[in-house]
Coordinates of C-alpha atoms and ligand atoms in Angstrom, one line a residue:
Chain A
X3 CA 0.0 0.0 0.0
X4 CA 1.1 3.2 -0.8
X5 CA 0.3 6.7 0.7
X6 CA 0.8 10.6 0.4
X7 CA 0.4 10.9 4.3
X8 CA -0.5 7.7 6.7
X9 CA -1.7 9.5 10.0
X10 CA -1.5 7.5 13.0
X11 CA -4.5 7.8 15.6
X12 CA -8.0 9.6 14.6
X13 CA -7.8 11.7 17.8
X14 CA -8.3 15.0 17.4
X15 CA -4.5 15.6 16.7
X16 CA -4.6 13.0 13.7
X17 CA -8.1 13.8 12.2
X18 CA -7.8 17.7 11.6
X19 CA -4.0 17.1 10.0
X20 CA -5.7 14.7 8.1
X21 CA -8.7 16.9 7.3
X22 CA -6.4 19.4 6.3
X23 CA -4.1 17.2 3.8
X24 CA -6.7 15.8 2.2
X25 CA -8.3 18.8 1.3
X26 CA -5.2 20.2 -0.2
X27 CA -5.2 16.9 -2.3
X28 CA -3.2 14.3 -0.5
X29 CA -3.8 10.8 -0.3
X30 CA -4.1 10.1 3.2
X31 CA -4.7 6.9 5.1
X32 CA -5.5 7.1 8.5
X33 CA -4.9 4.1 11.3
X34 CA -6.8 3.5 14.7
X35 CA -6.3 0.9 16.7
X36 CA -9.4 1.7 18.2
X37 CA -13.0 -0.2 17.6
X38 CA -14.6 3.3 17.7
X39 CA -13.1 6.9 17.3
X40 CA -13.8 8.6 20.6
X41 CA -14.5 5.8 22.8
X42 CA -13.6 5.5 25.5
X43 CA -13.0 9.5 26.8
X44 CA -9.8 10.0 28.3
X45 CA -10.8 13.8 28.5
X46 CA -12.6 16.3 31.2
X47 CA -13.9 18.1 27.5
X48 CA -13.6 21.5 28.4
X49 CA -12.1 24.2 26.2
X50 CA -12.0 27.6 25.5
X51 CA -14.1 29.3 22.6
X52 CA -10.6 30.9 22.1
X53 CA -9.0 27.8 21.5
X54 CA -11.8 26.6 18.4
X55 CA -11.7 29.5 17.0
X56 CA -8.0 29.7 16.7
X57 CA -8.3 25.6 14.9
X58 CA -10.7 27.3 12.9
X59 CA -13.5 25.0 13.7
X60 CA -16.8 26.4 13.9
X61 CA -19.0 25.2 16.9
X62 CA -21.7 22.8 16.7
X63 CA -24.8 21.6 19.0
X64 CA -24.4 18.1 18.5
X65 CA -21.3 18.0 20.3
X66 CA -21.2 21.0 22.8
X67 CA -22.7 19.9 26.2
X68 CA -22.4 23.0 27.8
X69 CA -21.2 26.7 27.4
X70 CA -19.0 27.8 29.8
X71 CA -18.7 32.1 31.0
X72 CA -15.8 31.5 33.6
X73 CA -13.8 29.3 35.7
X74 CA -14.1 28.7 39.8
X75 CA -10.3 28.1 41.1
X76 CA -10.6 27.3 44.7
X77 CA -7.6 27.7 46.6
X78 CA -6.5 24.8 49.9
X79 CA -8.3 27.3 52.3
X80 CA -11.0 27.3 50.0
X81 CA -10.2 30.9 48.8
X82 CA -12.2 31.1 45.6
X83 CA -11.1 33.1 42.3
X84 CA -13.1 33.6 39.7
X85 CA -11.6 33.6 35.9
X86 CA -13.6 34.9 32.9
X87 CA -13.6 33.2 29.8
X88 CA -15.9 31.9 27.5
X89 CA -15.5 28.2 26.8
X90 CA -17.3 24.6 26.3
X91 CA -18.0 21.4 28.1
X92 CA -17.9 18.5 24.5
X93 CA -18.7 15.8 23.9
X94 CA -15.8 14.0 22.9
X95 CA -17.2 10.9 21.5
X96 CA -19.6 13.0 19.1
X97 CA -16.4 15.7 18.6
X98 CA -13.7 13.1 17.9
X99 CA -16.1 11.5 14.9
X100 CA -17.0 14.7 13.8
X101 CA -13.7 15.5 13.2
X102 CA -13.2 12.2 11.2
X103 CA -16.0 12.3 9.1
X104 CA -14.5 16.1 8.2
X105 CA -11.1 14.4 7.1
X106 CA -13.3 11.4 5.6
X107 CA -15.8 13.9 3.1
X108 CA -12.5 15.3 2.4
X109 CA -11.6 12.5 0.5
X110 CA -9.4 10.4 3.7
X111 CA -9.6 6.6 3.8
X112 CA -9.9 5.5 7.5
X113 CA -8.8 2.0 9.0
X114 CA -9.8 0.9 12.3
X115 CA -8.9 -1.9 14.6
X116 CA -4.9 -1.0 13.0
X117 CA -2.5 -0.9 15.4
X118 CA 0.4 0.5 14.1
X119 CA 3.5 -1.4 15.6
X120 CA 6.7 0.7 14.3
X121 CA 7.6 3.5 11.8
X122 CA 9.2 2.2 9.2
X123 CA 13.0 3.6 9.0
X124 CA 15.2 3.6 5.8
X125 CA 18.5 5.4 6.0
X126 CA 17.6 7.4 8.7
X127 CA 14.0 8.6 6.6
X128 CA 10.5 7.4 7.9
X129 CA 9.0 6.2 4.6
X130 CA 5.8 4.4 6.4
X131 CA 4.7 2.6 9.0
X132 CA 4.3 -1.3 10.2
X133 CA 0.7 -2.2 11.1
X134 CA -1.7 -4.8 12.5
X135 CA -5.0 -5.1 11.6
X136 CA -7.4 -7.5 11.5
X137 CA -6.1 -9.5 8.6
X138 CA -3.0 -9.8 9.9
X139 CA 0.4 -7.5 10.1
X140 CA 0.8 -5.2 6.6
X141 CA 3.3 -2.1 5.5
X142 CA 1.9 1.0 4.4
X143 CA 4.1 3.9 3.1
X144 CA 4.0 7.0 3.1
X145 CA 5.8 10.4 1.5
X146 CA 4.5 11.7 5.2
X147 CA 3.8 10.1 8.5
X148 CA 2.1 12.1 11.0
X149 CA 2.5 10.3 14.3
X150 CA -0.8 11.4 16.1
X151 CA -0.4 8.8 18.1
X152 CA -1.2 9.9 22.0
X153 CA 0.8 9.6 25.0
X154 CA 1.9 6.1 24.1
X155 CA 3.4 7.4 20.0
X156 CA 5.2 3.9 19.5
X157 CA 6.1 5.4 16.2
X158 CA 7.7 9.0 17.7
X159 CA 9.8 6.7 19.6
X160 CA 10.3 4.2 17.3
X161 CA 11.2 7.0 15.0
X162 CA 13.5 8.3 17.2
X163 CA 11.6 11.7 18.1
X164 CA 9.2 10.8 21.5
X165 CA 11.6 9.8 24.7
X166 CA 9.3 8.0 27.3
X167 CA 8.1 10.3 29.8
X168 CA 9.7 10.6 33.6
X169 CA 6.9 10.0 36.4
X170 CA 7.5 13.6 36.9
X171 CA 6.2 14.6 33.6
X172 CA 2.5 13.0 33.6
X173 CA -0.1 13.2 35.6
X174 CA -2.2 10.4 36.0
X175 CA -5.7 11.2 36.3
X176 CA -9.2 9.3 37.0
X177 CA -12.5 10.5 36.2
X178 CA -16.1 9.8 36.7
X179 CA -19.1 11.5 34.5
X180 CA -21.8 11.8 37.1
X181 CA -25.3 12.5 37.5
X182 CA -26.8 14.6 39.8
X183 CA -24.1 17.2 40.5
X184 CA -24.7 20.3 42.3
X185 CA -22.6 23.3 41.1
X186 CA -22.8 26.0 38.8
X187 CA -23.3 24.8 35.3
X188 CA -22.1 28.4 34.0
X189 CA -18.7 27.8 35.2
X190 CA -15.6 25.3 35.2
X191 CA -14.5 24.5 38.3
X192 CA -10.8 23.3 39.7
X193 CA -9.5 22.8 43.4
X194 CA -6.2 22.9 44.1
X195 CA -4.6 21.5 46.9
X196 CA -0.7 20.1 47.6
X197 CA -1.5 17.3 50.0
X198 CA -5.5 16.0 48.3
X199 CA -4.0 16.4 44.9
X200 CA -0.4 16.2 44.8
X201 CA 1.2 17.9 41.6
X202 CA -2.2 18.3 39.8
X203 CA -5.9 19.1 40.9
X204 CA -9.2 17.7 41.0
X205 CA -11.8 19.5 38.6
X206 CA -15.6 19.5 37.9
X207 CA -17.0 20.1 33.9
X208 CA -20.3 20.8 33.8
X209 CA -22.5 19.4 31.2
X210 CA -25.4 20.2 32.2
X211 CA -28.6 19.2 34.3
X212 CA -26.6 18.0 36.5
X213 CA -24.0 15.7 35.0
X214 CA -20.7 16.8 34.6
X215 CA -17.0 15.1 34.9
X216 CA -15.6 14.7 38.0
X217 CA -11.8 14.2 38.2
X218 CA -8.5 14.4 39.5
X219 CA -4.9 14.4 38.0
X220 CA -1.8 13.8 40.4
X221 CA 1.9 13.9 39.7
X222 CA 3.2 10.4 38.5
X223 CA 6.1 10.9 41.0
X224 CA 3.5 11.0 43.4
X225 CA 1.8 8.2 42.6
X226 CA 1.5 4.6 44.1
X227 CA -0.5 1.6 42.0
X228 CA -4.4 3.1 41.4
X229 CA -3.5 6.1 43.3
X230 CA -5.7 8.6 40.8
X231 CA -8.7 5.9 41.8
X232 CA -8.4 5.9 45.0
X233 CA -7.4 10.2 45.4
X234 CA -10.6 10.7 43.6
X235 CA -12.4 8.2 45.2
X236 CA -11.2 9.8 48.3
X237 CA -11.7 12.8 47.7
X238 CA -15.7 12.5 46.9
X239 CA -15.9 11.4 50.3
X240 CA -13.8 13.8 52.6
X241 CA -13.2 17.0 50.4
X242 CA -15.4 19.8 51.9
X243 CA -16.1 21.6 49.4
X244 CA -16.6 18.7 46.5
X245 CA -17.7 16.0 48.8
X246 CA -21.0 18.7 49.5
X247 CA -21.0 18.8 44.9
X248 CA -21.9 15.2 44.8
X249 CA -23.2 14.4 47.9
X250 CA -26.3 13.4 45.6
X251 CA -24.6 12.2 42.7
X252 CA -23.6 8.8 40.9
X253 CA -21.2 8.0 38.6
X254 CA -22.0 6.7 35.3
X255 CA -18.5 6.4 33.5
X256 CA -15.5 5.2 34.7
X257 CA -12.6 7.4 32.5
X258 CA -8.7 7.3 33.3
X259 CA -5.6 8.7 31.2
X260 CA -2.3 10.0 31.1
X261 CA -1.4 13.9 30.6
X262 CA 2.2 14.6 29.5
X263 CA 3.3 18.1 31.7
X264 CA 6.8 18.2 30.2
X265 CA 6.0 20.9 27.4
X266 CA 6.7 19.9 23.5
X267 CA 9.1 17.3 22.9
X268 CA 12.8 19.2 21.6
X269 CA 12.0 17.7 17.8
X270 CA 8.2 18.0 16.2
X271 CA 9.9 16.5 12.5
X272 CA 12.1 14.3 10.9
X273 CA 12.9 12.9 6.9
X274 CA 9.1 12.0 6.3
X275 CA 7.6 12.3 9.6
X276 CA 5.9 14.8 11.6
X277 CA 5.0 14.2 15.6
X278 CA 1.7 16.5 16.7
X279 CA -0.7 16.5 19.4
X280 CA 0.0 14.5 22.6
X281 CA 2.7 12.3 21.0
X282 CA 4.8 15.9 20.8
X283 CA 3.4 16.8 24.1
X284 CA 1.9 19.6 22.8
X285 CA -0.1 20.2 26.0
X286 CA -0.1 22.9 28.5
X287 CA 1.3 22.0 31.4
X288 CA -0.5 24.0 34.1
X289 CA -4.0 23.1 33.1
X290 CA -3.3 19.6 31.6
X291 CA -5.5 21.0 28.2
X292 CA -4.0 19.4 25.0
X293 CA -7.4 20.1 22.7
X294 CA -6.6 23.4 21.6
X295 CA -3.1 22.6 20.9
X296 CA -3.5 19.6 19.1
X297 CA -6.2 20.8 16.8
X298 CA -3.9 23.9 15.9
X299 CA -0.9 22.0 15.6
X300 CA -2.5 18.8 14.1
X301 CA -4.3 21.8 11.2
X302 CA -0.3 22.7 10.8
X303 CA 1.1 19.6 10.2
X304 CA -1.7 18.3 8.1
X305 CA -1.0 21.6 5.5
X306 CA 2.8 21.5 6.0
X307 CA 2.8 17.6 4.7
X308 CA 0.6 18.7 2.1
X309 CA 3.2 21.5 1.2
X310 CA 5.9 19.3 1.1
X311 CA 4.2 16.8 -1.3
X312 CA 3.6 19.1 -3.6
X313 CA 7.0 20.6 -3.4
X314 CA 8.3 17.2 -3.4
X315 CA 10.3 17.8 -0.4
X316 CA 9.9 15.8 2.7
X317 CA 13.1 16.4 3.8
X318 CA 13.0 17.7 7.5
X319 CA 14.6 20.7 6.3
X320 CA 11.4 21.4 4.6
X321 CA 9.1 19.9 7.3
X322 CA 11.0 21.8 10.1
X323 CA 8.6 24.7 8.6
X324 CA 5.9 22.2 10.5
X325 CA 8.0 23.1 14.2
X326 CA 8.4 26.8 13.8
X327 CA 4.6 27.6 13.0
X328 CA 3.9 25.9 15.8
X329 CA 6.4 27.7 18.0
X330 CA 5.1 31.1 16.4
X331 CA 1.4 29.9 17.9
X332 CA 2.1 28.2 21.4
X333 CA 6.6 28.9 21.9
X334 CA 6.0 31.5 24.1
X335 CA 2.8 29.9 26.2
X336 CA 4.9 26.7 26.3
X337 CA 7.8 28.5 27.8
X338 CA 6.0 30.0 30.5
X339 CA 3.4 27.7 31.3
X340 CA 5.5 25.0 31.8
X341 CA 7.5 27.3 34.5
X342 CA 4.3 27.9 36.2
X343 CA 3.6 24.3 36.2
X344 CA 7.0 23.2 37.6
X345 CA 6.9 26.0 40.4
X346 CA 3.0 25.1 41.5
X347 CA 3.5 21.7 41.4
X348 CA 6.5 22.4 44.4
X349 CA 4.7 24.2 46.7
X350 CA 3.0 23.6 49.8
X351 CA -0.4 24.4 51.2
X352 CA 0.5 27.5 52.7
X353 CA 2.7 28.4 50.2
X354 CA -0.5 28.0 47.7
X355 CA -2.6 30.0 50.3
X356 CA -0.6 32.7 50.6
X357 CA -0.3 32.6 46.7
X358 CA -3.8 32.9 46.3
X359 CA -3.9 36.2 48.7
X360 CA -0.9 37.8 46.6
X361 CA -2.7 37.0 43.1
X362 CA -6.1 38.3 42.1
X363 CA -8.0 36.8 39.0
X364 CA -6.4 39.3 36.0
X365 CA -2.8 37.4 37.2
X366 CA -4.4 34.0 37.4
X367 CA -5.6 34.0 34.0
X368 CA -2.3 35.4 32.8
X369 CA -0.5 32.7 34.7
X370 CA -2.8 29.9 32.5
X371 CA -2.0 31.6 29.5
X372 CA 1.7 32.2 29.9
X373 CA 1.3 36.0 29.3
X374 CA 2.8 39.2 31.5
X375 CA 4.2 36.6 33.6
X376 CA 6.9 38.3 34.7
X377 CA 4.6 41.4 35.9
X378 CA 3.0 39.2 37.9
X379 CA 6.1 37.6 39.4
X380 CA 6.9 40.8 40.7
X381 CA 3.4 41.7 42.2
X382 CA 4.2 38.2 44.4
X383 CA 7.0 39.1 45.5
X384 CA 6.0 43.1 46.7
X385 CA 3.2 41.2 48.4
X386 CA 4.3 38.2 49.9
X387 CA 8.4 38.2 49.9
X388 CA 7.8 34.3 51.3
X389 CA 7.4 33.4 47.9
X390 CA 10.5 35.0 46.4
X391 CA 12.3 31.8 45.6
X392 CA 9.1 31.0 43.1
X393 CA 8.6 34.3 41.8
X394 CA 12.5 34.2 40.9
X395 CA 12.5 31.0 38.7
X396 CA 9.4 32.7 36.6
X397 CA 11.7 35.5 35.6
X398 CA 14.1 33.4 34.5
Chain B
X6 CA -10.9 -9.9 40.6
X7 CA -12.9 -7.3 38.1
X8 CA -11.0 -6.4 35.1
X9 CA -9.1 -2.8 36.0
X10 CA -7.0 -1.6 32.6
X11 CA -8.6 0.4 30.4
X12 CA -6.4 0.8 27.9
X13 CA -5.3 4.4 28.4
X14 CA -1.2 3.8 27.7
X15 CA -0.4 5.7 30.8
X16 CA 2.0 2.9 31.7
X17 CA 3.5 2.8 27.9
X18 CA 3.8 6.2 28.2
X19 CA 6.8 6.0 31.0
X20 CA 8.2 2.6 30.4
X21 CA 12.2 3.1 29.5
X22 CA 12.5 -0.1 28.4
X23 CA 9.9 0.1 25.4
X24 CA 8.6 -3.0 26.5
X25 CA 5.2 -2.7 27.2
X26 CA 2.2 -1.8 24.1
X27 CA -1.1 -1.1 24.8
X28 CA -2.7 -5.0 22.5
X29 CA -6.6 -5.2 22.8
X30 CA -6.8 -2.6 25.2
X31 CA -4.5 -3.9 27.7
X32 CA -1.0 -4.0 28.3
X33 CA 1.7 -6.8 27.0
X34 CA 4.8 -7.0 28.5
X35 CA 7.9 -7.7 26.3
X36 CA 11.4 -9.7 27.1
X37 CA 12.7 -6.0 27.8
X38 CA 11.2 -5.6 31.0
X39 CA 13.3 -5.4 33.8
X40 CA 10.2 -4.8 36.6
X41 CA 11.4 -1.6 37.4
X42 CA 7.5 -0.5 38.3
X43 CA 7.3 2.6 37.3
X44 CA 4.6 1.8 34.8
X45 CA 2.4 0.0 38.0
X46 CA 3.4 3.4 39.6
X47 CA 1.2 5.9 37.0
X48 CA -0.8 3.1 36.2
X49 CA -4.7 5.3 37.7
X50 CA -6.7 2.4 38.0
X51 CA -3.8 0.2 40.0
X52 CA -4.4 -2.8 36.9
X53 CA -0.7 -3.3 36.6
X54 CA -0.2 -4.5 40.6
X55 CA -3.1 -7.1 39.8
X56 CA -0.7 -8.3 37.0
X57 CA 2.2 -9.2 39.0
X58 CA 0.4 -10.7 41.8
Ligands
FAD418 C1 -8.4 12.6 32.3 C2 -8.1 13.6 31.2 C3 -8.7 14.8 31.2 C4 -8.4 15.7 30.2 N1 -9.2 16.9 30.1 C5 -8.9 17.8 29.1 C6 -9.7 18.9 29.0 O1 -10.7 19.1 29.7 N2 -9.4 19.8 28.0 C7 -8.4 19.6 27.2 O2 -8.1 20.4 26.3 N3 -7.6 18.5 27.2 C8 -7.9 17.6 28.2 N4 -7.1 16.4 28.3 C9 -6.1 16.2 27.3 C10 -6.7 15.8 25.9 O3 -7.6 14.7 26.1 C11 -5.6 15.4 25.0 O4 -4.6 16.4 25.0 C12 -6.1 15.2 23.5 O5 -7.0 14.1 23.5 C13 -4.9 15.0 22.6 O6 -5.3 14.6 21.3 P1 -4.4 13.7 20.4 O7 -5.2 13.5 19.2 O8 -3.1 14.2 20.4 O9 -4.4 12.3 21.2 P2 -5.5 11.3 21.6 O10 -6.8 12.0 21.8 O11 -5.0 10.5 22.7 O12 -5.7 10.4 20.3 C14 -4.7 9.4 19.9 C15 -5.3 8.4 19.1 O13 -4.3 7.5 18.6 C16 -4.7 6.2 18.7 N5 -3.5 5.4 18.8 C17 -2.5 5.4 19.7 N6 -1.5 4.5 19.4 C18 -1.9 4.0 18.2 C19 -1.2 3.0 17.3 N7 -0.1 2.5 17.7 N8 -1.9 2.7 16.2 C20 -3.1 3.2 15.9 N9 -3.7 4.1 16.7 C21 -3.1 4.5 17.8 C22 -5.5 6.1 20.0 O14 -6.3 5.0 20.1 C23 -6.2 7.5 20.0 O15 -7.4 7.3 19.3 C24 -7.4 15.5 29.3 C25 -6.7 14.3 29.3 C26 -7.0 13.3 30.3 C27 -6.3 12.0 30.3
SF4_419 S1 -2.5 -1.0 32.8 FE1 -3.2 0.9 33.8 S2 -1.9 2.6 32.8 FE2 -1.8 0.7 31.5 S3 -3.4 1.0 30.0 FE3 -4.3 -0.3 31.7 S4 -5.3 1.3 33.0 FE4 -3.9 2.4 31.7
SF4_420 S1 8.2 -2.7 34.9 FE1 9.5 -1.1 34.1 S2 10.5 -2.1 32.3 FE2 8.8 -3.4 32.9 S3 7.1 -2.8 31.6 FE3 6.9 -1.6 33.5 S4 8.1 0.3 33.2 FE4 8.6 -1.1 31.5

């Protein structure tokens, strides 16, 4: 079998780049190991109306549960913040086949139940991938691979590109969608605390009439065997303020996942391959979000390979051009979130208390974002000179 | 004992050895394991204990 671009993994990473090669022309076969594309969830499905309007995707109501005005940060002493910000709860399994059947009408042909087991390497180029579907193991090639393939990407690392992650740099989370939860269905809503929720934090997505996903992310360093389980499990239980949220509720889903926090991986590209979307760690380290990013990045990579087919360059010289849009959209958020998100993820309770007195919710949003952080580095220190050792590593 | 992976790749995600892929939803260890445990230790759902037990 023979390919323009073979895109590995119809997440939303894979299915926009291949959306956006096939509609420039390409031939593009895309593999899912999968049985269905968006099932199960590994996702809390919020993002910001910011962040699909910047993929260029226009909202629709068959996969927005809710609509979000602002989010509800809760600091340990229950200190509460609130961030504007207009955003959605989705559904993912509608969203994620939406997003396929886009890159399908645009002419892409779709495999599931294909696991692809290595990139194919020849002289140092990707020219493909090895696969196993149901028939048996098979090659495909391809002018362009576009490893979309999530936090596991056997082919960035078989290609060389994706080092495993350190227990430091993922968070490993547990989820339940509920019924019956009582909060406000305006608003997103995340608790932080050092000693509940070690290195992450527990969150609640509305999606309205009272469901909404409940769920908690921790620091794999952290972490013992089922530790996200039993935190969240936990935390239902004996957290004041989220035990009171579902005192009424019951789980209907079960999700659980991994979330790179390491920032992008040093090398997005390489002779016929590209790496986009969770495999390149394109996600934001302080809130865990990687939709935004991979829908931007995966639209990028989709139109670079295009570019390069029809230049009839795949060298990585050419599909560097992949990396430095992608650095032009999200290099400087990167840098600066993923500072924020080592600093947090060291400090203590009080620490985060007296955080929370020093910031107020204009410096909390630019904090998320990665913007004017070094303004309000120096706000934390005039106000609470305990936090100076922080404060300095954001200036850096 | 009720069946805890659900094939989220957490654990494939850290191994250092490359020896674990996520098969049919559930992990497969490979001849390159060395038991280190740090996949057991992201593992959310605590599957990977049940395995070595
Ligand atoms: C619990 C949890 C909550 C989250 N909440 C949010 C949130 O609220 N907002 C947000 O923005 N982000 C959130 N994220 C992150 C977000 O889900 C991911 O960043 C996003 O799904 C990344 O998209 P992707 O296409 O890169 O990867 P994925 O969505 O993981 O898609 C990868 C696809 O590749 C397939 N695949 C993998 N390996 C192979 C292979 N070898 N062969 C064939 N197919 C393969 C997989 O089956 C999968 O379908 C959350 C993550 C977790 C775990
Ligand atoms: S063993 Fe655990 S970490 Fe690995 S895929 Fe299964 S649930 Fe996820
Ligand atoms: S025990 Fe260590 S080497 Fe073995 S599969 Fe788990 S992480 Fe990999």
């Amino acid at each position: 079998m023979e390919f323009d671009v073979v895109v590995v993994g119809a997440g939303p990473a894979g299915s926009v780049a291949a959306w956006a090669a096939a509609e420039a022309g390409c031939d593009v076969l895309v593999l899912e190991r999968k049985a269905e594309v968006g099932v199960p969830k590994q996702c809390a499905e919020g993002i910001s109306a910011h962040g699909l309007e910047h993929a260029g995707i226009e909202p629709q109501d068959e996969w927005i549960a809710t609509e979000i005005s602002r989010a509800l940060i809760y600091a340990p002493n229950g200190k509460e913040f609130e961030v504007p910000g207009d955003g959605y709860v989705l559904e993912r399994r509608v969203f994620d086949k939406w997003l396929v059947v886009r890159a399908v009408e645009a002419g892409a042909e779709v495999k599931l139940l294909a696991r692809a087991r290595r990139a194919l390497v020849d002289d140092g180029r990707v020219v493909g991938v090895e696969y196993e579907g149901v028939d048996g193991v098979h090659e495909v090639r391809a002018r362009v691979t576009i490893a979309a393939d999530g936090i596991e990407s056997r082919i960035g690392r078989t290609a060389g590109l994706v080092p495993p992650l350190k227990p430091t740099e993922i968070c490993t989370c547990a989820q339940y969608e509920m019924i019956g939860v009582d909060v406000e269905e305006d608003a997103t809503h995340f608790f932080v605390d050092a000693e509940f929720f070690p290195g992450g934090y527990f969150w609640i997505f509305p999606k309205g009439e009272g469901r909404a996903n409940v769920g908690v992310g921790i620091r794999g360093s952290e972490s013992e065997p089922g530790d996200a389980l039993k935190v969240l499990n936990r935390a239902l239980e004996d957290h004041e303020l989220i035990s009171e949220a579902v005192a009424e509720a019951v789980p209907v889903e079960v999700n659980v996942g991994g979330v790179p926090v390491c920032g992008p991986v040093g090398r997005t590209y390489g002779d016929g391959i590209l790496v986009v979307g969770d495999a390149a760690r394109q996600v934001n380290p302080v809130t865990g979000g990687g939709l935004h990013t991979s829908l931007v990045c995966g639209r990028i990579a989709g139109e670079v390979a295009a570019e390069a087919i029809e230049e009839d360059d795949t060298s990585a010289t050419f599909l560097k051009q992949y990396q430095d849009q992608w650095k032009e959209e999200f290099g400087r958020m990167f840098k600066y979130t993923l500072k924020a998100s080592k600093i947090l993820s060291e400090m203590s309770n009080e620490e985060l208390n007296a955080l929370a007195e020093a910031l107020d919710r204009e410096d909390i949003l630019r904090l998320v974002k990665g913007e004017g952080v070094v303004k309000v580095a120096k706000k934390v220190i005039a106000r609470k000179p305990s936090l100076l050792k922080y404060a300095k590593h954001l200036m850096k | 004992m009720v069946e805890r992976c659900l094939g989220c790749a957490a654990c494939a995600a850290v191994c250092p050895k490359d020896a674990l892929t996520i098969s049919g939803g559930k992990p497969e260890f490979g001849p390159e394991c060395d038991d280190c445990g740090i996949c057991a230790k992201v593992c959310p759902t605590g599957a990977i204990e049940d395995e070595g037990e």
